[in-house]
GROMACS .gro file of C-alpha atoms in nm:
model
  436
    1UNK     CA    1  -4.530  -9.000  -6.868
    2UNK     CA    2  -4.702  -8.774  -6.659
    3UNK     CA    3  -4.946  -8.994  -6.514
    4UNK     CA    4  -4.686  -9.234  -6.451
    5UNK     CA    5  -4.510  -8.967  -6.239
    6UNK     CA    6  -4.824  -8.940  -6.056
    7UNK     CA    7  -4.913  -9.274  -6.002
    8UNK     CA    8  -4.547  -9.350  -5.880
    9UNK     CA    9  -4.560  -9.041  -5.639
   10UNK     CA   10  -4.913  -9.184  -5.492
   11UNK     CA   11  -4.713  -9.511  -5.437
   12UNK     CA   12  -4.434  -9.360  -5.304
   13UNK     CA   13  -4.711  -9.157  -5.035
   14UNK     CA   14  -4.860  -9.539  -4.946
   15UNK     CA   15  -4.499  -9.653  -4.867
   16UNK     CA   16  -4.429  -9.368  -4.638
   17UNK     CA   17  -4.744  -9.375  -4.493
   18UNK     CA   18  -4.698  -9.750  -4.401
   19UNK     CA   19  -4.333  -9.700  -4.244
   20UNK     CA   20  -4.135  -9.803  -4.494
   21UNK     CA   21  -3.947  -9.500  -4.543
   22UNK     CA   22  -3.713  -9.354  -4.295
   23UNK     CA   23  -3.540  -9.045  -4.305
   24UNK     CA   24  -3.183  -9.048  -4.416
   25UNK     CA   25  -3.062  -8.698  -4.523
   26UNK     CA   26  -3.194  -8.314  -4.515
   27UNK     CA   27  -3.016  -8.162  -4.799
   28UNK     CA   28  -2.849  -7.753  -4.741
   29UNK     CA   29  -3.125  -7.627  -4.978
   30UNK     CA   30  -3.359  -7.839  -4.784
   31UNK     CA   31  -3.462  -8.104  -4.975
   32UNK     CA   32  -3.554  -8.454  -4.778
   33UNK     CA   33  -3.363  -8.748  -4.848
   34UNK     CA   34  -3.541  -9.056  -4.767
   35UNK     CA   35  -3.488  -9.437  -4.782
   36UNK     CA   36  -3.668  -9.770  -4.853
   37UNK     CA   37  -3.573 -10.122  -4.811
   38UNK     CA   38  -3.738 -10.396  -5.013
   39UNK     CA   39  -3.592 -10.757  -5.082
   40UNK     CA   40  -3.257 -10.640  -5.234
   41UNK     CA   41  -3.254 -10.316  -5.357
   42UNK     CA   42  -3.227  -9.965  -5.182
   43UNK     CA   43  -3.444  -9.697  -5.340
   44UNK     CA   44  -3.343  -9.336  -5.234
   45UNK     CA   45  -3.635  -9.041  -5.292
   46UNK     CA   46  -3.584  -8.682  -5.298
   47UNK     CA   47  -3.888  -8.449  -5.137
   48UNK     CA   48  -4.125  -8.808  -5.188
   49UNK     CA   49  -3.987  -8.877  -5.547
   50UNK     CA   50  -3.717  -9.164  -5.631
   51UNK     CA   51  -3.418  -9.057  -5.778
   52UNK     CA   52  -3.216  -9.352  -5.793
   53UNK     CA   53  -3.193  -9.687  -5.624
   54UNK     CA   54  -2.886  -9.919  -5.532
   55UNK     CA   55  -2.866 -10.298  -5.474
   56UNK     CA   56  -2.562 -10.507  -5.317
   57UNK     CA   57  -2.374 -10.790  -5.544
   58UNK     CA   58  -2.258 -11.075  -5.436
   59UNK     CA   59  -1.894 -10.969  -5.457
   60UNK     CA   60  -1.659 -10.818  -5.203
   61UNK     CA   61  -1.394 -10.565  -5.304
   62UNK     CA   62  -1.089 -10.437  -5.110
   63UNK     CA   63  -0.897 -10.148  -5.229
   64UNK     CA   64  -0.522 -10.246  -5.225
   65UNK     CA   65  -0.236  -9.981  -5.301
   66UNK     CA   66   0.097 -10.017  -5.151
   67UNK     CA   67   0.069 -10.435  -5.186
   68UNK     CA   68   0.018 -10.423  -5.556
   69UNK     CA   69   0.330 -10.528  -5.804
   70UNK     CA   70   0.518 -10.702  -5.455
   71UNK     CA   71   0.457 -11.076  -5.291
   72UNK     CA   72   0.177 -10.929  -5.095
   73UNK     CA   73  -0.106 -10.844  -5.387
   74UNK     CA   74  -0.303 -11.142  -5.363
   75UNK     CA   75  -0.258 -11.188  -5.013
   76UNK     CA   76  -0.321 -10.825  -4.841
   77UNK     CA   77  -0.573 -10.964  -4.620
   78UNK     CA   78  -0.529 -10.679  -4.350
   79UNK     CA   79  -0.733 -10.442  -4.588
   80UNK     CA   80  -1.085 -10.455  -4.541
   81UNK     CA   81  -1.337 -10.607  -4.816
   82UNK     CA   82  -1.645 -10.400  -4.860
   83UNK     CA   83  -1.974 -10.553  -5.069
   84UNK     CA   84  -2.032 -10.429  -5.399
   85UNK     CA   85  -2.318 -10.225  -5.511
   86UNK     CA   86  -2.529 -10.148  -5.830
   87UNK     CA   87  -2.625  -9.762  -5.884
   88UNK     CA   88  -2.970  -9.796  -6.110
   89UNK     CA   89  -3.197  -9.515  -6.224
   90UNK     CA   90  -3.478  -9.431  -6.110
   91UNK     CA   91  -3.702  -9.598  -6.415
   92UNK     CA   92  -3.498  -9.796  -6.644
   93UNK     CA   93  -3.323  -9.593  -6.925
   94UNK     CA   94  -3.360  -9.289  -6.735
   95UNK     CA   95  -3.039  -9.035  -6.663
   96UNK     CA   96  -2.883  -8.914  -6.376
   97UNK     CA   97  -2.876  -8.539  -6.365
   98UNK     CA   98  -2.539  -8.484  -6.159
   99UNK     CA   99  -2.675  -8.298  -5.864
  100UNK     CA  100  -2.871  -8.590  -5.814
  101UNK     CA  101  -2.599  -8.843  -5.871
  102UNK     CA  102  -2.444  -8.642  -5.540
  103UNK     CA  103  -2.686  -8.711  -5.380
  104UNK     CA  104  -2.730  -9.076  -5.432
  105UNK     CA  105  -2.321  -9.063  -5.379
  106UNK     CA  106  -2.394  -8.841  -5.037
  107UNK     CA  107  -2.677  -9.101  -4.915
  108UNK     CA  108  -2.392  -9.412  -4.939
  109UNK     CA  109  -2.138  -9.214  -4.733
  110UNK     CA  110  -2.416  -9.196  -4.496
  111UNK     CA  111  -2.549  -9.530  -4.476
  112UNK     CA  112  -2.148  -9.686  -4.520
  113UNK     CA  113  -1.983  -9.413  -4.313
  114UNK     CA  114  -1.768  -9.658  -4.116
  115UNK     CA  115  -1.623  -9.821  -4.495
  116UNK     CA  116  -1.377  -9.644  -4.646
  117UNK     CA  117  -1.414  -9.721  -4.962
  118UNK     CA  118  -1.764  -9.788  -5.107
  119UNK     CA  119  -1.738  -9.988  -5.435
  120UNK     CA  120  -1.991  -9.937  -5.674
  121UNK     CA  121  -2.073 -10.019  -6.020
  122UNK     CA  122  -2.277  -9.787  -6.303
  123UNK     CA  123  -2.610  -9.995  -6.384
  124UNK     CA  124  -2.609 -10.076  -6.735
  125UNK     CA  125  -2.981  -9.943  -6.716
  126UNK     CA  126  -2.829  -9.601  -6.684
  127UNK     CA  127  -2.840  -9.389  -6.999
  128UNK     CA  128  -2.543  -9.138  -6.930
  129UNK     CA  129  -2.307  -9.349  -6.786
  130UNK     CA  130  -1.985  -9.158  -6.999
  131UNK     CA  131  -2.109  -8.854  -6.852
  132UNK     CA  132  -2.090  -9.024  -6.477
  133UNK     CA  133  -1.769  -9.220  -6.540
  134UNK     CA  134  -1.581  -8.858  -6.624
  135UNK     CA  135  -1.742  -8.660  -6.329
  136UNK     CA  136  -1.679  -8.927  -6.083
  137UNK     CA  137  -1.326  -8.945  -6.191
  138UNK     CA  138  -1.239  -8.568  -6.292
  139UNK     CA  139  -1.409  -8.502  -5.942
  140UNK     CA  140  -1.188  -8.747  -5.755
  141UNK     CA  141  -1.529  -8.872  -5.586
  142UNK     CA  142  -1.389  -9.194  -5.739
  143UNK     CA  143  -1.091  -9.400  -5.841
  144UNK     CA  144  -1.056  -9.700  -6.006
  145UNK     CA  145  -0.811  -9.993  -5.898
  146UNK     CA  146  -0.534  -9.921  -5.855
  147UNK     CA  147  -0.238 -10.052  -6.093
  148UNK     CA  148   0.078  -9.993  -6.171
  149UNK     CA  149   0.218  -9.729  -6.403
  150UNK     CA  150   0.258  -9.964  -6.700
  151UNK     CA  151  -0.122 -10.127  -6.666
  152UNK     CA  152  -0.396  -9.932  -6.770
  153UNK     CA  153  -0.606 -10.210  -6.701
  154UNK     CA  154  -0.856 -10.100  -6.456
  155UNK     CA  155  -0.951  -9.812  -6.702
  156UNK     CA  156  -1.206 -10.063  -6.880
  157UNK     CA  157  -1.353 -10.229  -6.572
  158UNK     CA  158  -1.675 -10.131  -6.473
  159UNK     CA  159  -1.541 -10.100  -6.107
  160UNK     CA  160  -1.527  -9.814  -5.891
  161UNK     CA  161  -1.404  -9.705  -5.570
  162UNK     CA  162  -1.553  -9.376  -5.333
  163UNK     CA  163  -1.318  -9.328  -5.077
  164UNK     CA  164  -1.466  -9.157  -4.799
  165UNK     CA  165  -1.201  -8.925  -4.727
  166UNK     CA  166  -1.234  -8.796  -5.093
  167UNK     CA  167  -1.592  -8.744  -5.039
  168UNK     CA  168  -1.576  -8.579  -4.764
  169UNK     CA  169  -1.331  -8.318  -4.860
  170UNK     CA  170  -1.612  -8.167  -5.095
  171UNK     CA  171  -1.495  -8.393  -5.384
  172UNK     CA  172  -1.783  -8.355  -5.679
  173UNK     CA  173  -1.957  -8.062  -5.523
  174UNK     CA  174  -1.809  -7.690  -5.608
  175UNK     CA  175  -1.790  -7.617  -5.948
  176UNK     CA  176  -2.050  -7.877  -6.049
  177UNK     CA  177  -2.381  -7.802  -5.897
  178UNK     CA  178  -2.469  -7.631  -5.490
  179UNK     CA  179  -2.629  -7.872  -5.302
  180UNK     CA  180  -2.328  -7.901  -5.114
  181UNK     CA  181  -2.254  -7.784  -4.740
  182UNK     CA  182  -2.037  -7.462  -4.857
  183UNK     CA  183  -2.266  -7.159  -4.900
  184UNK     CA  184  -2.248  -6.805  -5.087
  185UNK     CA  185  -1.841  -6.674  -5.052
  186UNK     CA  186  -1.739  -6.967  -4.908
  187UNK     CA  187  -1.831  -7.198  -5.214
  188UNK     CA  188  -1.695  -6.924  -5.467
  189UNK     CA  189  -1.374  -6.909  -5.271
  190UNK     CA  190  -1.357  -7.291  -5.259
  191UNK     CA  191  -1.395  -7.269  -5.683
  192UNK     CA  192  -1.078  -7.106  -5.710
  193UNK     CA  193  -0.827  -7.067  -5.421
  194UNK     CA  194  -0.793  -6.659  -5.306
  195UNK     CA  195  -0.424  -6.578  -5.509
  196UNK     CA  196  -0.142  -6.529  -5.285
  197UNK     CA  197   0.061  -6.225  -5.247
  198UNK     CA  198   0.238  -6.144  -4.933
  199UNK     CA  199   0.071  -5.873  -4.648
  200UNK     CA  200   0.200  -5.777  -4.346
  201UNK     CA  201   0.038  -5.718  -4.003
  202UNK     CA  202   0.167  -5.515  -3.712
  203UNK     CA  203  -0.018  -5.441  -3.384
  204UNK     CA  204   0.080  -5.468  -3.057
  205UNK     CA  205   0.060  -5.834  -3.006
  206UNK     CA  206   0.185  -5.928  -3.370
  207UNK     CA  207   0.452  -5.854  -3.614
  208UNK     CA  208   0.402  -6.100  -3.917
  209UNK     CA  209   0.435  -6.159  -4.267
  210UNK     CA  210   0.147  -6.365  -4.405
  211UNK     CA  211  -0.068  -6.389  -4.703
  212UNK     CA  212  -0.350  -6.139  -4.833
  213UNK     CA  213  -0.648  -6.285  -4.673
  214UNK     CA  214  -0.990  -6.264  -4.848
  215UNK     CA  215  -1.236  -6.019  -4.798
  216UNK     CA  216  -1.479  -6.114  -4.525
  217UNK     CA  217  -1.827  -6.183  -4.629
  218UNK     CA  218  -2.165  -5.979  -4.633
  219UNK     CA  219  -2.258  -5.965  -4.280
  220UNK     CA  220  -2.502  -6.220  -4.200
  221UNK     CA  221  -2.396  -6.459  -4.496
  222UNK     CA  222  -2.472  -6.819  -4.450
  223UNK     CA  223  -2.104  -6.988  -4.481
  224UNK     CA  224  -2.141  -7.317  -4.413
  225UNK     CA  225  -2.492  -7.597  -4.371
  226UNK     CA  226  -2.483  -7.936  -4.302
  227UNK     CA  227  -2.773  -8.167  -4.157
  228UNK     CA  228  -2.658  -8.413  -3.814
  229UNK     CA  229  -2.864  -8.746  -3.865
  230UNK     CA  230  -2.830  -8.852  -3.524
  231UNK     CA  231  -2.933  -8.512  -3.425
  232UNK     CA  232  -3.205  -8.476  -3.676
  233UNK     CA  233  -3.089  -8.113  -3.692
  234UNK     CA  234  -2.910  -7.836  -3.975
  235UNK     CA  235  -2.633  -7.691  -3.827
  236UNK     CA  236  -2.546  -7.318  -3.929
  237UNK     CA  237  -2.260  -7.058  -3.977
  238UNK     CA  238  -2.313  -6.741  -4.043
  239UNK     CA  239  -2.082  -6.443  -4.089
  240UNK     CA  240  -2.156  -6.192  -3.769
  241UNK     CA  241  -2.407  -5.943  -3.856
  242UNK     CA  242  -2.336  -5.629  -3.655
  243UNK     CA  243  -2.547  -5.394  -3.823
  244UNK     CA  244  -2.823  -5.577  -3.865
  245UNK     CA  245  -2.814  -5.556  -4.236
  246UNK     CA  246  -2.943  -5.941  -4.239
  247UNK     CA  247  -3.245  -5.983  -4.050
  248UNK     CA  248  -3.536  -5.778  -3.846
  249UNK     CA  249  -3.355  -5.571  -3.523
  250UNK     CA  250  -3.416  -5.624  -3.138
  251UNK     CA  251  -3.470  -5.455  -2.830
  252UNK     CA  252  -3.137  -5.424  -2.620
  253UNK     CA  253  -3.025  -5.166  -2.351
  254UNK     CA  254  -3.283  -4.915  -2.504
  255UNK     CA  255  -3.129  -4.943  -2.826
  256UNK     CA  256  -3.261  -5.128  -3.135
  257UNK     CA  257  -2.936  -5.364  -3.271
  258UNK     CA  258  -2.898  -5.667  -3.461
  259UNK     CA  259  -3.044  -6.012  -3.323
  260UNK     CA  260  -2.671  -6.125  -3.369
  261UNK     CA  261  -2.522  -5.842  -3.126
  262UNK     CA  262  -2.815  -5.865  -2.880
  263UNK     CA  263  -2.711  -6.267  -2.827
  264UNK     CA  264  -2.379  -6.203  -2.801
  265UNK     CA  265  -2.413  -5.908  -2.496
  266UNK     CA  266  -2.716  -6.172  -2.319
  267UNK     CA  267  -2.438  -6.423  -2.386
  268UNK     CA  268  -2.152  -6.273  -2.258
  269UNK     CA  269  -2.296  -6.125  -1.958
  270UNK     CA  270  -2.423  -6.526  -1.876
  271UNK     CA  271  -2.201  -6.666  -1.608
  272UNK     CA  272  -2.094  -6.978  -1.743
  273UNK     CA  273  -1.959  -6.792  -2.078
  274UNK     CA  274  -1.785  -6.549  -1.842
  275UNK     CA  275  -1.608  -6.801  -1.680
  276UNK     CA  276  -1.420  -6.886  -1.986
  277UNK     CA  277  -1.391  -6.566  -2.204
  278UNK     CA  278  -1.430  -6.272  -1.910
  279UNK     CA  279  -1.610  -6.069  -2.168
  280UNK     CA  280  -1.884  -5.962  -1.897
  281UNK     CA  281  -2.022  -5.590  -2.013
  282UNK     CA  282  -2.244  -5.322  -2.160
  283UNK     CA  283  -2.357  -5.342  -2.468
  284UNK     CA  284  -2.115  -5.082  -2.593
  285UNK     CA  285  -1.839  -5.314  -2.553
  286UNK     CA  286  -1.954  -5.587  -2.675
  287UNK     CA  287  -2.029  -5.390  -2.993
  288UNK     CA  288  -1.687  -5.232  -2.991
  289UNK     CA  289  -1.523  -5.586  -2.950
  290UNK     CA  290  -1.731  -5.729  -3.248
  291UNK     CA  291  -1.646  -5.433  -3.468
  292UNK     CA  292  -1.284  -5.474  -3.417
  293UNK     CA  293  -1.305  -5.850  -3.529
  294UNK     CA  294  -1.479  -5.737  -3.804
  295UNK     CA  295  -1.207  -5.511  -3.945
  296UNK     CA  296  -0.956  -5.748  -3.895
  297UNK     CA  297  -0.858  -5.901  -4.228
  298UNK     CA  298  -0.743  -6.253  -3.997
  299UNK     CA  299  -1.046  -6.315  -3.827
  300UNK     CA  300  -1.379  -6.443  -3.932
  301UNK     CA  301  -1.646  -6.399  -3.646
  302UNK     CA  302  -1.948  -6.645  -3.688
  303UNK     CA  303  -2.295  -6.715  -3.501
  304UNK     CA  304  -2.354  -7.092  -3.497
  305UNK     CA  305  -2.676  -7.203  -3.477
  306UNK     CA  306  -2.916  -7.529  -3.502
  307UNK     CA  307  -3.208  -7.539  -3.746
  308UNK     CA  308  -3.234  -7.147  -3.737
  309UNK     CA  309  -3.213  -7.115  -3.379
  310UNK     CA  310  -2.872  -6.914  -3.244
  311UNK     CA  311  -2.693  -7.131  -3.047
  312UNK     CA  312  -2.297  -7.048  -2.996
  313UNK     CA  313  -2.030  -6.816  -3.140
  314UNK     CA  314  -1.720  -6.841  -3.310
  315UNK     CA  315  -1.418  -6.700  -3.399
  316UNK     CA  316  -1.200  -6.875  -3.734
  317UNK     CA  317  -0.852  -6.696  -3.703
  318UNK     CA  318  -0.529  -6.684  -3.926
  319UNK     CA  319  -0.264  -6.841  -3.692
  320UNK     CA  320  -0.009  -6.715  -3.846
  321UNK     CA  321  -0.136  -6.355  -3.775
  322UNK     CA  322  -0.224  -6.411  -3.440
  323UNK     CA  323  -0.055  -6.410  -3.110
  324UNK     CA  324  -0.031  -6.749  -3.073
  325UNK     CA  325   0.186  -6.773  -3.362
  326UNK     CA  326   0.522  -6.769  -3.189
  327UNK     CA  327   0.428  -7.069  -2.992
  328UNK     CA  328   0.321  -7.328  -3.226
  329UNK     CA  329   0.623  -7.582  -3.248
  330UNK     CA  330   0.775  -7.520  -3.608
  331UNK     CA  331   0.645  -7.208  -3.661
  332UNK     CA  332   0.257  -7.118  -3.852
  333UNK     CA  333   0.215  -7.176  -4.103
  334UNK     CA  334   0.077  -6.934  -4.432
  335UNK     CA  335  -0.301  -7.138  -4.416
  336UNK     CA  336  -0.326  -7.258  -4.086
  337UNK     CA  337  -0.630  -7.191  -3.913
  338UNK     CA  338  -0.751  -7.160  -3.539
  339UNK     CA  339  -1.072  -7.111  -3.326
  340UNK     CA  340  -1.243  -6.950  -3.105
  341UNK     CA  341  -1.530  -7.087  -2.969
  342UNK     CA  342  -1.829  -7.079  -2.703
  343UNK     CA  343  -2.180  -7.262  -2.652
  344UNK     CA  344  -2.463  -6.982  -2.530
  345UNK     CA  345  -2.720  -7.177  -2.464
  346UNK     CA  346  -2.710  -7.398  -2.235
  347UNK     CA  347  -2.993  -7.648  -2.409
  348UNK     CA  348  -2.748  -7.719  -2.670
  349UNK     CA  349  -2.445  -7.829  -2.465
  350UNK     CA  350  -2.331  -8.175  -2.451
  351UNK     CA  351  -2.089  -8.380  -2.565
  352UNK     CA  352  -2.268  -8.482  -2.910
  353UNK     CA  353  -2.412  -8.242  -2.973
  354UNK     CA  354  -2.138  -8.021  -2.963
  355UNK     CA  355  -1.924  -8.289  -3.165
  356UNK     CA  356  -2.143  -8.226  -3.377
  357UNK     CA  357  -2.094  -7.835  -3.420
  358UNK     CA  358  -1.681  -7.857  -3.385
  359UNK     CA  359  -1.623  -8.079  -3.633
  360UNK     CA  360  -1.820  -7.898  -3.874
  361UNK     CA  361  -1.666  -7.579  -3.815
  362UNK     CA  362  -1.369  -7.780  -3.882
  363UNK     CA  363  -1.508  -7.915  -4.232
  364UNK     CA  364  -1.579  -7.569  -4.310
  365UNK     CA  365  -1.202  -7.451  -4.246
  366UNK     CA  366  -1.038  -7.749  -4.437
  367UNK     CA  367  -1.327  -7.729  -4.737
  368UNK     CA  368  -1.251  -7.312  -4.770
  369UNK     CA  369  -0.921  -7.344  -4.852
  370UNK     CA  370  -0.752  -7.662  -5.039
  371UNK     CA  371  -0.389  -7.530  -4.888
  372UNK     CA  372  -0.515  -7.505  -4.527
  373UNK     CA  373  -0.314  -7.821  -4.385
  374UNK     CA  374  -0.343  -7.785  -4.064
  375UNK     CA  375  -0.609  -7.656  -3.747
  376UNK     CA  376  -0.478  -7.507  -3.456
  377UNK     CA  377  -0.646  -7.475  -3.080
  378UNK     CA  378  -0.503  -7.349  -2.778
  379UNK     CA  379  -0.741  -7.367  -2.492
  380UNK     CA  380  -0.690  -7.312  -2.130
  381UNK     CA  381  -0.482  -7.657  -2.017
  382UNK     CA  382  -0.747  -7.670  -1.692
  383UNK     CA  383  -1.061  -7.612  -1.924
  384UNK     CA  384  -1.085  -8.046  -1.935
  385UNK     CA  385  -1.418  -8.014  -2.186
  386UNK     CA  386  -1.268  -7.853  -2.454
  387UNK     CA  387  -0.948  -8.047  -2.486
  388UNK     CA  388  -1.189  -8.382  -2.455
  389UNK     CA  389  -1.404  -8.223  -2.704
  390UNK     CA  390  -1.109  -8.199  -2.939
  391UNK     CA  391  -0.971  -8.555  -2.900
  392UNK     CA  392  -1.298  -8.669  -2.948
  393UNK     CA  393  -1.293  -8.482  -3.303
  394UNK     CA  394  -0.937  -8.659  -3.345
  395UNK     CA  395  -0.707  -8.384  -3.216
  396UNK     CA  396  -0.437  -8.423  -3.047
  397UNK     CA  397  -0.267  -8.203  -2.732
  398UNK     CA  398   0.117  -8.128  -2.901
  399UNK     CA  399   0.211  -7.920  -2.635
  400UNK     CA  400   0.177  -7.710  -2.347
  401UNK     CA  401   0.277  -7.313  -2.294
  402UNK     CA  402   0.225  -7.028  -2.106
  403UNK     CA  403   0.085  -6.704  -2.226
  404UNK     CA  404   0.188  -6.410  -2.006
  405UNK     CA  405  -0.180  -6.449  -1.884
  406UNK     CA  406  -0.264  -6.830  -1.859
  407UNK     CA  407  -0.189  -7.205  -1.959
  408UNK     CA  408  -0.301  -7.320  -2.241
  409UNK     CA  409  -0.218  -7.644  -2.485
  410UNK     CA  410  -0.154  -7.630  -2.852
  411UNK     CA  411  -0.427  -7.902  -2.983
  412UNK     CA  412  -0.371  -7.985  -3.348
  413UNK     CA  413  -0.615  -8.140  -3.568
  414UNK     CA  414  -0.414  -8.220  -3.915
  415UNK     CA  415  -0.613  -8.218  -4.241
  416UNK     CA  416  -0.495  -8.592  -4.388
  417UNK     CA  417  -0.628  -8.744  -4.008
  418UNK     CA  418  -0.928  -8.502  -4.014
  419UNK     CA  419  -1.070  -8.681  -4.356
  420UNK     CA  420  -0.906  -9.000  -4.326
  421UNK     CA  421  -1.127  -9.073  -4.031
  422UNK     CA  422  -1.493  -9.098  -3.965
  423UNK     CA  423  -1.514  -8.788  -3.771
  424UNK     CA  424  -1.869  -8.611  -4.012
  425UNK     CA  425  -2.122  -8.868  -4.016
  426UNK     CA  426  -2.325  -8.977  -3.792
  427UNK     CA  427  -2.518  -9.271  -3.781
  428UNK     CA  428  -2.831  -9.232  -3.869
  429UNK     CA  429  -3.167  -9.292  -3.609
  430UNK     CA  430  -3.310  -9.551  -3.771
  431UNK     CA  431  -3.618  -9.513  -3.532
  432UNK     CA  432  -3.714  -9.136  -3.721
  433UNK     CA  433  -4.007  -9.273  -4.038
  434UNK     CA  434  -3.922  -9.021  -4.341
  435UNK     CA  435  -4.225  -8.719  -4.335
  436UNK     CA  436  -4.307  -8.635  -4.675
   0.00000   0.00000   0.00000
């Protein structure tokens, strides 16, 4: 067995070498997710070694719901068709562990990410298929057709269905292995929902009852990773680290501080940030300004950055605990969440790439919290890129206000639209040959 591992892996190194595999995924923990074509099937390696392979039958499937049982079943011709496709091992007989199983799953949402339903069948060649069937449905990375309450049917057809939407909402991933995009507290508190019990906050912008938030995470924690294909790039969140408790510390204003606190002030003190927060200063206020975030139990501040390199800031507030509250129409919500954000450097703005960023901060706020509903902007009503930025991430402008200091518009980004569209991938540059 062991030469044949080595013999396939010097194949696999030929392949690559000659082109034929292209670069599909980078994986949170870094692994390489590449792709080859041949005839009919699909193969899929991980860091240069297959892991699975798919092929498409010569079927079309359509996922009807609201049709089935009336007149309309066999003629619901407005829902889309998508091919079939056969999962197979990587050698025949061979199991799926199911961290790699993901990762074949993640790999189809990337290569189909404008279906919204992939359907799929379990080759017979696969030697745990009970143990897939019951994680992809206990998961909800799957469903099967659907019926109504009296069939059980579809239960013995070798059918399957992965919605995109259910994918996409982290469907498969906590709980059952951590490859996936949430990272350290975030993926615990995604396990098992923070408890509610009621809290209370007073200052002298807010009086509000609201739930006991979390505690924040160790400064400099990784939160959230998630590769761009059409970027080629990992973007990062990172709880603020103000101390410096994370990483080596830097030279600023004649004191040595945290890389974190040093981009902020150069940030900050930049004039096209100023224009838009007015945060211009010394170091000691930006350092006092950080360290109040940080000891507010409503606010999350987080550096952003793209493969290791800082890049922007943000701020993921509570609404209902902060002073916008009284303006959203219907009243906050007890999960709702809001942002803050700015781009530092000005080699990472641009309208894709910062799609990119936003609606990944957004995945992060809808994947930390199952009961978090809704996302909740309010920028300036003159500042034209950020409330284009946010349509383009499916937002939509619900209103406009007045602070006792400016104009803004309440931009709302619900979580059903959020994962029923294909806001998170991106197509892949089919140009990039896989490096292995």
């Amino acid at each position: 067995m062991e030469n044949a591992n080595r013999r396939l892996a010097a194949i696999q190194r030929t392949l690559a070498a000659a082109g034929s595999w292209r670069r599909i995924l980078v994986l949170p923990d870094g692994a390489r997710i590449d792709v080859a074509e041949a005839k009919d099937t699909t193969q899929i390696a991980m860091d240069g070694a297959v892991i699975g392979s798919f092929r498409t039958l010569p079927r079309s499937l359509a996922l009807v719901i609201s049709a089935v049982g009336t007149p309309h079943e066999k003629t619901a011709t407005h829902v889309p068709k998508f091919p079939l496709l056969e999962l197979r091992p990587p050698t025949p007989g061979a199991s799926f562990t199911i961290a790699d199983f993901w990762v074949l799953i993640y790999t189809l949402h990337t290569l189909f990410h404008a279906q919204e339903t992939i359907p799929i069948v379990l080759s017979p060649e696969i030697k745990n298929v009970p143990e897939l069937d019951e994680y992809l449905l206990t998961s909800g990375l799957a469903r099967k057709r659907h019926t109504l309450p009296d069939d059980t049917s579809s239960a013995a057809e070798p059918e399957y269905f992965l919605p995109r939407e259910m994918f996409w909402q982290g469907a498969g991933t906590t709980s059952y292995h951590t490859r996936g995009w949430l990272q350290g507290q975030a993926a615990r508190l995604a396990a098992g929902p923070f408890p509610y019990t009621q809290s209370f906050t007073r200052t002298s912008l807010v009086i509000a009852a609201h739930p006991l938030r979390p505690p924040k995470p160790r400064q400099g924690e990784v939160l959230y990773r998630r590769y761009i294909p059409s970027l080629g790039q990992m973007v990062e969140f990172a709880h603020f680290d103000l101390d410096g408790v994370s990483g080596p510390l830097v030279e600023c204003e004649g004191e040595q501080v945290s890389l974190h606190l040093a981009t902020f002030h150069r940030w900050h003190n930049s004039d096209h940030v100023n224009r838009g927060w007015g945060e211009r200063g010394p170091l000691s206020k930006h350092r006092e300004y950080v360290s109040g975030l940080m000891a507010d139990p409503g606010v999350v501040p987080v550096m952003m950055s793209w493969d290791g390199e800082l890049m922007g800031y943000s701020e993921m507030v509570y609404i209902k605990e902060n002073h916008v509250a009284p303006y959203v129409p219907g009243g906050a919500w007890d999960y709702d969440r809001g942002l803050h954000v700015l781009v530092g450097e000005e080699k990472f703005r641009g309208i894709h790439r910062s799609l990119g960023w936003f609606t990944a901060i957004h995945h992060l706020l809808f994947l930390s919290d199952l009961r978090t509903e809704r996302v909740i902007g309010e920028p300036k009503a003159v500042n034209a890129a950020v409330i284009k930025l946010s349509e383009a991430a499916h937002m939509n402008v619900q209103t406009i206000f007045d602070f006792p200091y400016k104009r803004s518009v309440i931009t709302w980004l619900p979580r059903e639209r959020f994962f029923k569209y294909d806001v998170l991938s991106f197509v892949e540059d089919k140009d990039i040959a896989a490096h292995k």
